[in-house]
Every structure is written in structure tokens, then in C-alpha cells.
Short mmCIF file of C-alpha atoms and ligand atoms in Angstrom, two decimals:
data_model
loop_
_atom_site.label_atom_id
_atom_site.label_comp_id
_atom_site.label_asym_id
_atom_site.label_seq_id
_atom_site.Cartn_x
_atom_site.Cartn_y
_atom_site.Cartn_z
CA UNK A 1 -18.01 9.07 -11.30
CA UNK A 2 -15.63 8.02 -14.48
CA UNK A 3 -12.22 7.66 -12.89
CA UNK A 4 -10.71 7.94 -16.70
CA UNK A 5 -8.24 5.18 -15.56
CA UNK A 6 -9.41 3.31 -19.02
CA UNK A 7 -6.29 2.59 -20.38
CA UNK A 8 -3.30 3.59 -17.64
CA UNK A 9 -1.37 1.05 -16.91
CA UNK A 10 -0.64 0.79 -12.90
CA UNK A 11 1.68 -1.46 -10.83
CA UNK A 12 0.74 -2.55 -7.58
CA UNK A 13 2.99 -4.07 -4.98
CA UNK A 14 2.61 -6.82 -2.30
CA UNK A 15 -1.40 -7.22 -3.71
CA UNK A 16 -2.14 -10.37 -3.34
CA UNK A 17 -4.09 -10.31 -0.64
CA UNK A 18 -5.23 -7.00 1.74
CA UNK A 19 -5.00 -3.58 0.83
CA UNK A 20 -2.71 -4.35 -2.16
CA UNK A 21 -5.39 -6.87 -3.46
CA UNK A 22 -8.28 -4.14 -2.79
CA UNK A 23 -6.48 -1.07 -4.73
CA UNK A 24 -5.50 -3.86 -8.00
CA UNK A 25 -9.35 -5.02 -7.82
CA UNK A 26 -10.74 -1.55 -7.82
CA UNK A 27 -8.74 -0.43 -9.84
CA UNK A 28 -9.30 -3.55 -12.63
CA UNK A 29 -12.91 -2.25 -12.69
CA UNK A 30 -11.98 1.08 -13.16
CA UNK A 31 -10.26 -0.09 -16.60
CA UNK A 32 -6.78 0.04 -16.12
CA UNK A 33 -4.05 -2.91 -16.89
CA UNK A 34 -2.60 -3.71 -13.35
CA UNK A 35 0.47 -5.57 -13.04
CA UNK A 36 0.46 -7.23 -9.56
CA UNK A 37 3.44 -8.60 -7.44
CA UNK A 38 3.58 -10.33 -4.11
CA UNK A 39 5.96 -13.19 -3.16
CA UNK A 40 4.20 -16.05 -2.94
CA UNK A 41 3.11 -17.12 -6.60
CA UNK A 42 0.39 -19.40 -5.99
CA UNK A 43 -1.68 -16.91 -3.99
CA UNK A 44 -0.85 -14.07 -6.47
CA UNK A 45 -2.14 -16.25 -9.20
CA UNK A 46 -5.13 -17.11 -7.45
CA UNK A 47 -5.73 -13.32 -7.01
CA UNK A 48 -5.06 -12.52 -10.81
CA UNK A 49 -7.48 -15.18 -11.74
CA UNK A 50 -9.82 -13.10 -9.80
CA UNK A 51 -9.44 -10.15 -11.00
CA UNK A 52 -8.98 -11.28 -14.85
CA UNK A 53 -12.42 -13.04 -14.01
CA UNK A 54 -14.19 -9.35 -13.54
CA UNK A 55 -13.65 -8.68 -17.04
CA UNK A 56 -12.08 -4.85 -17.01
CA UNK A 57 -8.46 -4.17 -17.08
CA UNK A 58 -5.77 -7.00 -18.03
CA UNK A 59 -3.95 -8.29 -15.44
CA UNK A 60 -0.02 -9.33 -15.04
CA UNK A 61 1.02 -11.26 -12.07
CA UNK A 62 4.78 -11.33 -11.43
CA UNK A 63 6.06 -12.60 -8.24
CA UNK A 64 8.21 -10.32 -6.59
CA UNK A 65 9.84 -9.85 -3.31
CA UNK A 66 10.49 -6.17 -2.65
CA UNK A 67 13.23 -6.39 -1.01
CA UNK A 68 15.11 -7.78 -4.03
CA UNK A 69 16.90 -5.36 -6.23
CA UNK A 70 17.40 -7.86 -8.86
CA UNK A 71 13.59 -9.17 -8.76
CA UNK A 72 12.51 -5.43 -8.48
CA UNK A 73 13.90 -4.27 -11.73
CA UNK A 74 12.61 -7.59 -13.15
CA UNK A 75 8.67 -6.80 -12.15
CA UNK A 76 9.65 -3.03 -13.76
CA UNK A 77 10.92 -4.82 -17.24
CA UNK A 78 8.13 -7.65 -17.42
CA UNK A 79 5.64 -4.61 -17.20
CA UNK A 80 6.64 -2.78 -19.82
CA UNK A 81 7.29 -5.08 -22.08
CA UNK A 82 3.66 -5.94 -21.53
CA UNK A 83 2.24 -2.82 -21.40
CA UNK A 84 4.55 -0.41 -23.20
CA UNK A 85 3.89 2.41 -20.19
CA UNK A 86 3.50 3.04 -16.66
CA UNK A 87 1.21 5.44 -15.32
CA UNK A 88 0.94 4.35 -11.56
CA UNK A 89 2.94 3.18 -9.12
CA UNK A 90 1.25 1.93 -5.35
CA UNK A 91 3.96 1.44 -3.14
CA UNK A 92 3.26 -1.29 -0.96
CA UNK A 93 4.69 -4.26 1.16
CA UNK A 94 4.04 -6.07 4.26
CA UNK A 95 4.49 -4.70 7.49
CA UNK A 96 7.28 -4.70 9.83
CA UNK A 97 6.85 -6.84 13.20
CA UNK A 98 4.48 -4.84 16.13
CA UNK A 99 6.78 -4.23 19.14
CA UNK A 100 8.33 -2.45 21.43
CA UNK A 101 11.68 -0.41 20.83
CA UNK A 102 13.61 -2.76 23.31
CA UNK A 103 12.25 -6.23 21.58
CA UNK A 104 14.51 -5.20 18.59
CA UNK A 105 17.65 -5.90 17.41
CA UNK A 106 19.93 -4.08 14.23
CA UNK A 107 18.57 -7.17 12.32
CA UNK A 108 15.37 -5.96 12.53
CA UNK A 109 16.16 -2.25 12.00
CA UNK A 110 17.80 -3.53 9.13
CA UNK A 111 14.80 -5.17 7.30
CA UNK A 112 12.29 -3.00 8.54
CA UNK A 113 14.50 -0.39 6.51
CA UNK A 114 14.61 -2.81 3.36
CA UNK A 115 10.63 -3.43 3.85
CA UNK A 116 9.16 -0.24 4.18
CA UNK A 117 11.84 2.34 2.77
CA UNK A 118 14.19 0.43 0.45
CA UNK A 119 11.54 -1.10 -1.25
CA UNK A 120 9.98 2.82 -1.97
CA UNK A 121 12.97 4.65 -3.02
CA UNK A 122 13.95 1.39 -5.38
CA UNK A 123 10.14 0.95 -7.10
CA UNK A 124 10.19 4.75 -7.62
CA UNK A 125 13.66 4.94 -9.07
CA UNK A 126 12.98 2.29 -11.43
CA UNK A 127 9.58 3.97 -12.51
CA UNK A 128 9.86 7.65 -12.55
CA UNK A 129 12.01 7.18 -16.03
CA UNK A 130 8.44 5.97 -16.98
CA UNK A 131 6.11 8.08 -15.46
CA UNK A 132 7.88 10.88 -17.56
CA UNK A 133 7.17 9.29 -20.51
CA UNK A 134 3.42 9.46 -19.47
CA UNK A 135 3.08 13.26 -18.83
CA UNK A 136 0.63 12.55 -15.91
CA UNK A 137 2.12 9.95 -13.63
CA UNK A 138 1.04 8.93 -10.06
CA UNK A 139 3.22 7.45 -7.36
CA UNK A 140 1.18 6.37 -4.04
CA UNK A 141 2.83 4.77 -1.18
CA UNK A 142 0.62 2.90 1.40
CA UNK A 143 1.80 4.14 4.69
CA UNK A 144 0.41 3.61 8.46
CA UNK A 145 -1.78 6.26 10.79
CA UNK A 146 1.17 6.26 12.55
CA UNK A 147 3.06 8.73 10.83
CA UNK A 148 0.51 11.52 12.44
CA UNK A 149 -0.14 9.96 15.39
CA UNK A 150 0.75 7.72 18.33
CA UNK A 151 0.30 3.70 18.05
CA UNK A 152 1.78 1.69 20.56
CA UNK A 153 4.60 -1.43 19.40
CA UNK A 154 4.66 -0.14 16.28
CA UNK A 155 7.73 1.97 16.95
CA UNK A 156 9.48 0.25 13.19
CA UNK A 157 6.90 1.01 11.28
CA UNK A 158 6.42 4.65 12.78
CA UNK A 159 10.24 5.30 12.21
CA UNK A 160 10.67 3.88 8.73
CA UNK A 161 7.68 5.48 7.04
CA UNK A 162 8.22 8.65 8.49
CA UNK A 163 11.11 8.43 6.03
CA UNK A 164 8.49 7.51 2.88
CA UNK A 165 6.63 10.51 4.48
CA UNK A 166 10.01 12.87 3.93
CA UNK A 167 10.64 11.29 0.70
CA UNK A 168 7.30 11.75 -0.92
CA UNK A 169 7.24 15.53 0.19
CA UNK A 170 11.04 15.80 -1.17
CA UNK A 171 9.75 13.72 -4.74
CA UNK A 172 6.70 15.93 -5.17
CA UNK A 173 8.43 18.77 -5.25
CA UNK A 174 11.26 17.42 -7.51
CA UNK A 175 8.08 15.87 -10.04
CA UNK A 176 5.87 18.60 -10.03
CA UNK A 177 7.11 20.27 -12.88
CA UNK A 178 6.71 16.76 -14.74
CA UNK A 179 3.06 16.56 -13.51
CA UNK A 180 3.30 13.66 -11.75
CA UNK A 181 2.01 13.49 -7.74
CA UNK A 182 3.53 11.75 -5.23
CA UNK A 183 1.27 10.90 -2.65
CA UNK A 184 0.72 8.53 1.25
CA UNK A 185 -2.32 6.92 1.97
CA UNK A 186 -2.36 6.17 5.56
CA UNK A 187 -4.66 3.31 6.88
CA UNK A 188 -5.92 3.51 10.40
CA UNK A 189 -7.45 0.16 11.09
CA UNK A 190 -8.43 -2.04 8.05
CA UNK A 191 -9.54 -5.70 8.52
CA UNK A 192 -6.96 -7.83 6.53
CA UNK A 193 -4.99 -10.63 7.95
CA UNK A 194 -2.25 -8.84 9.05
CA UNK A 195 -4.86 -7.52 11.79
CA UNK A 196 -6.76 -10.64 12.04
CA UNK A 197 -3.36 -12.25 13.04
CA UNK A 198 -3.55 -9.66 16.15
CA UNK A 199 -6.34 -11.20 17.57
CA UNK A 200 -6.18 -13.91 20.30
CA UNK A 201 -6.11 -17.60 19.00
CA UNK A 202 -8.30 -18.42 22.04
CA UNK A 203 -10.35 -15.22 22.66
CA UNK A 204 -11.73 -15.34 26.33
CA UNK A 205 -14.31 -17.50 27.54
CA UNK A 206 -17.45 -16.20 25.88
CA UNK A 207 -16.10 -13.39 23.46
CA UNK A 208 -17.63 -13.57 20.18
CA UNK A 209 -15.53 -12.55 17.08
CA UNK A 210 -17.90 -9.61 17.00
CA UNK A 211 -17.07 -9.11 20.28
CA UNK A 212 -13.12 -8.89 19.80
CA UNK A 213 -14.06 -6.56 16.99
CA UNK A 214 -15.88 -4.26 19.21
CA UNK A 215 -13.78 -3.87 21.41
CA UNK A 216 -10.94 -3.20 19.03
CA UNK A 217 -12.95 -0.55 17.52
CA UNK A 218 -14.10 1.29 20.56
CA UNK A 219 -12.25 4.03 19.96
CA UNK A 220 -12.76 4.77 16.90
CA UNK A 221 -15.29 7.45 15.91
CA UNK A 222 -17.36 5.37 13.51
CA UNK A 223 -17.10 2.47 16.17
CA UNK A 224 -15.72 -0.19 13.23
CA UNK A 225 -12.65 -1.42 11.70
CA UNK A 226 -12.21 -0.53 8.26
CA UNK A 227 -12.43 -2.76 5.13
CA UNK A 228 -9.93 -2.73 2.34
CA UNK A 229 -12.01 -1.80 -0.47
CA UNK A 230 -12.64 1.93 1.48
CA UNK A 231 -8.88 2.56 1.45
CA UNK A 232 -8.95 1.41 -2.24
CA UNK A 233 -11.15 3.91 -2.98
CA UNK A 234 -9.08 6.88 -2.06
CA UNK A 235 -5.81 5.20 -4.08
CA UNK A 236 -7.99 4.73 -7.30
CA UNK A 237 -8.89 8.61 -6.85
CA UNK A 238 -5.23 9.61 -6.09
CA UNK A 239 -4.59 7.32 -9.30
CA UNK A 240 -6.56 8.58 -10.75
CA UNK A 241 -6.54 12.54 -13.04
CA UNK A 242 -9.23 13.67 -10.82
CA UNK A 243 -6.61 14.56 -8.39
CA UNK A 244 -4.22 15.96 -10.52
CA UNK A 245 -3.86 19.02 -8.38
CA UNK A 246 -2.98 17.04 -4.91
CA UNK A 247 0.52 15.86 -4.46
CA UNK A 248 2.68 15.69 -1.70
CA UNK A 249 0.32 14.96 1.15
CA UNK A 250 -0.43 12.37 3.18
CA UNK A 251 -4.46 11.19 3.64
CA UNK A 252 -5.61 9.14 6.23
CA UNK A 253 -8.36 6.31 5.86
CA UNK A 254 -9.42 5.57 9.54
CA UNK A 255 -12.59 6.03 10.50
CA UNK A 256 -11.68 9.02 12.47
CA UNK A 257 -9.02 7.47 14.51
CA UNK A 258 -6.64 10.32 14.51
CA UNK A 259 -7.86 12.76 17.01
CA UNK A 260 -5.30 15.40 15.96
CA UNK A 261 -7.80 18.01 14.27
CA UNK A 262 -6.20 18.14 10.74
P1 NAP B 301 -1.57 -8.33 4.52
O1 NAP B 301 -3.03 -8.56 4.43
O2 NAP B 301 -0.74 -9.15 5.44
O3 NAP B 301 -0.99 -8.46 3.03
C1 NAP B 301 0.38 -8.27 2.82
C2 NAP B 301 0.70 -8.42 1.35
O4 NAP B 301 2.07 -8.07 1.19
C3 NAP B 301 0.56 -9.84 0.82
O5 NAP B 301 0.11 -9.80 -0.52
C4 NAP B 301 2.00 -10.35 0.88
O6 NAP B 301 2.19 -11.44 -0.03
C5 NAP B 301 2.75 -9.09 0.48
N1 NAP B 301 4.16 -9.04 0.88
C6 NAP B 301 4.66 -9.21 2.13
N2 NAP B 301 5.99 -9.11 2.10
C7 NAP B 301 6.34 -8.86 0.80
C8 NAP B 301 7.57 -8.69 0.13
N3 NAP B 301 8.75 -8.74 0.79
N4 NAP B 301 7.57 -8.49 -1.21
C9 NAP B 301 6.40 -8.45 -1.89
N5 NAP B 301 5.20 -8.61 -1.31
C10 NAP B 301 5.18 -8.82 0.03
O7 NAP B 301 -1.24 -6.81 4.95
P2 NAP B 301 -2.13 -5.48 4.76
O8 NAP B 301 -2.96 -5.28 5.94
O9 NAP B 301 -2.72 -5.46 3.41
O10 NAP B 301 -0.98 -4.36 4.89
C11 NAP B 301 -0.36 -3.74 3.77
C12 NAP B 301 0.54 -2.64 4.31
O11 NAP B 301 -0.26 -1.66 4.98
C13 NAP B 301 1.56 -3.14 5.33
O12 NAP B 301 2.77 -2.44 5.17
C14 NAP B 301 0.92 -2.78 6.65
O13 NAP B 301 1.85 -2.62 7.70
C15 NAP B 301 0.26 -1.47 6.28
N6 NAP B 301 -0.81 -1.13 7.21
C16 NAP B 301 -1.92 -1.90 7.30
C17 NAP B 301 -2.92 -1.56 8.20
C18 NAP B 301 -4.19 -2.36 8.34
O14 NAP B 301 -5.01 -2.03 9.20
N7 NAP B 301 -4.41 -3.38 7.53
C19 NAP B 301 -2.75 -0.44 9.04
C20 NAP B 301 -1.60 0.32 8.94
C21 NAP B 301 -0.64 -0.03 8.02
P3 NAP B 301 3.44 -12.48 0.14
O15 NAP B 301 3.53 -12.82 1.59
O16 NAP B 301 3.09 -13.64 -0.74
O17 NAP B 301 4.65 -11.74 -0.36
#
């Protein structure tokens, strides 16, 4: 299928590495320029040498921390003076420490909030003037399976993108009329190294890796952990015009994880 994302111009945030590496790659082969961001500039410009290497889209690499307004508007104006446009915005960032609601402080409240919200209302303030311009623009924010259903110690990350959730469905409505969507993309369980950090340094006496994985995965309906180039598949769609007529929704990638039956 011809994703007719030859030519758009899409910015993706914290993608040097995991999912936000996965959705720039994919969508690099699908043809579009990508302007990627992440804080650390010697791994993002490892990653851009990557993905200038496949030969597709061009590639920008501008270190950015999200949670700096200043560097934020930066990223914005380095793009378009590259480019000339934005078509597509993927919201993303790291995640929030896993805990539980009594191993956190205001501090951490505090730059959860900056993380995970801040960082999405800011990116898509400074790019919806854009996305105008375009006539067809896409925002996607990179959520968690948590905002539909229950995952233990991850009671920041539940509470802050519930809010991206509420904003998205308020921004859809509010951008419809300028045909751009505004959607979530919510990974269950995709193996990057924020989850390989979860696993035990020294796994018990015996366990393979494979085991650890197993076990991990038990409970999910396709019995594996997902890899990042599946959810990349669904953000190059929403990205994509194919799905010009789906906005305001949130779409799980999780091998079935969430048992709730919608
Ligand atoms: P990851 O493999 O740890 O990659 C995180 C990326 O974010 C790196 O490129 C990192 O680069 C960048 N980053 C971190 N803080 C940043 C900041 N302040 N400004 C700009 N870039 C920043 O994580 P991942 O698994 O891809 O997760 C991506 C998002 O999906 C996270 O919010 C995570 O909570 C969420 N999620 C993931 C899963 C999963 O199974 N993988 C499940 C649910 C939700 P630098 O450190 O150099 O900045």
C-alpha cells in the first residue's frame, strides 16, 4: 500500500531510540522529510545517520529536550526553515518513573506534568499555525494502554495522559473544520529499553532472557511483547491521508492486552 507520505514533512519527538526511532524510520521509507529530536545529540545523530543511510526521506536531527520552551520553539523554527512546511506532528517523550502513588512527591507530579502534558500542548501550539498552512495536517501523540485500562505503578503516567487523552478529543473537534486529525496511539507492551530496563539485572538462577520474556508476556493474548516497528505502523497510517476520516480517537497497539471489549 502507497502511504502518499512522499513529500510531507513530519516531526517526531524523543526518536532517537524506541518507538520514536521506529515511527521516524518507517516513516523515512515511506518518503517523507522527518525532522527528529531527542536530548542526547550523539545518539540522535547516530540514529539520523541511520535513517539518511536508507535513502528515502531527508532527515533533520535537532536536539531537543521537551520540556524546554525555549528549545521547543527552536526544533519548530529549524524545521521550517528546512522544510518550508509541517504536515505531522508525533508527540512523544520519555516516560515518567513506574511507581506507586505514595513513592511520589509534588516534584515528581511536577515533571511528570512537564513530560507527558506540557510537552503536548507546547509542540501542538507551536505547530497547528503550520498544519493550517498544509490543509491536511496530522497530530499523533504516543500515549500508554493505560489510559483504557488498569497497569499497576504507573499511576503518573495514567494521570497525565489521561489529560493528552482530553486534549486530543477537545483539539479534534476544534481542527476538524481545518482537516487536520488529532489522534493517541496507545502501546501496550513494546520491547524498547525503557522495558528492558524493567527486567532484573540478575534474573533468577536459571531464567533465560526468553524466559523473563515469557513470563512477561503471559498474559497477553498473542503470548509476546511487541516490537516498535508494529506500533510504527499504525502512526505512519494515522500520518498518513489514508486515515483522513479518523480523528479524535485513541488506538491501542498491544497484542490484545486490554481485555475491555472495545
Ligand atoms: P525509550 O526507548 O526509553 O526511548 C525514549 C526516547 O525519548 C529516547 O529517544 C530519549 O532520548 C527521548 N527522551 C527522553 N526524555 C526526553 C526529553 N525530555 N526530551 C526529548 N526527548 C526525550 O522509550 P520508549 O519505550 O520508546 O517510550 C516512548 C514513550 O512511550 C514513553 O513516553 C513511554 O512511557 C511510552 N510507552 C512505552 C511503552 C513500551 O512498551 N515501550 C508502553 C507504554 C507507553 P534522550 O534520553 O536522549 O532525550
Amino acid at each position: 500500500m502507497d502511504l502518499q507520505l512522499i513529500g510531507k514533512t513530519a516531526l517526531v519527538l524523543a526518536a532517537s531510540k524506541g518507538l520514536g526511532k521506529a515511527c521516524a524510520t518507517l516513516l523515512v521509507i515511506e518518503g517523507a522529510d522527518v525532522v527528529i529530536g531527542a536530548r542526547d545529540r550523539d545518539t540522535l545523530e547516530t540514529t539520523a545517520a541511520e535513517l539518511r543511510a536508507l535513502g528515502k526521506g531527508r532527515v533533520l536531527a535537532i536536539p531537543v529536550d521537551v520540556k524546554k520552551p525555549d528549545e521547543s520553539a527552536a526544533f519548530v523554527d529549524a524545521a521550517i526553515k528546512e522544510f518550508g512546511k509541517i504536515d505531522i506532528l508525533i508527540n512523544n517523550a520519555g516516560g515518567p518513573p513506574f511507581g506507586s502513588f505514595e513513592s511520589f512527591d509534588e516534584t515528581a507530579w511536577q515533571s511528570a506534568f512537564e513530560l507527558n502534558l506540557l510537552s503536548t500542548v507546547r509542540f501542538s501550539r507551536l505547530v497547528i499555525p503550520h498544519l493550517k498552512k498544509t490543509g491536511s495536517g496530522r497530530i499523533i501523540n504516543i500515549v500508554s494502554l493505560s489510559v483504557k485500562t488498569f497497569l499497576a505503578n504507573s499511576v503518573l503516567s495514567t494521570s497525565i495522559r489521561m489529560g493528552v487523552v482530553g486534549m486530543a478529543k477537545i483539539l479534534s473537534n476544534e481542527l476538524g473544520p481545518d482537516n487536520i486529525t488529532v489522534n493517541n496511539v496507545a502501546p501496550g507492551l513494546i520491547l524498547t529499553d525503557r522495558i528492558n530496563d524493567t527486567f532484573p539485572k540478575n534474573p533468577p538462577s536459571g531464567a533465560t532472557r526468553e524466559d523473563l520474556l515469557a513470563e512477561r508476556a503471559k498474559d497477553i493474548p498473542l503470548r509476546r511483547i511487541g516490537r516498535p516497528e508494529e506500533l510504527a505502523a499504525l502512526v505512519a497510517f494515522l500520518a498518513s491521508p489514508l486515515s483522513g476520516y479518523i480523528t479524535g480517537t485513541t488506538i491501542q497497539v498491544d497484542g490484545g492486552a486490554i481485555k475491555a471489549p472495545y
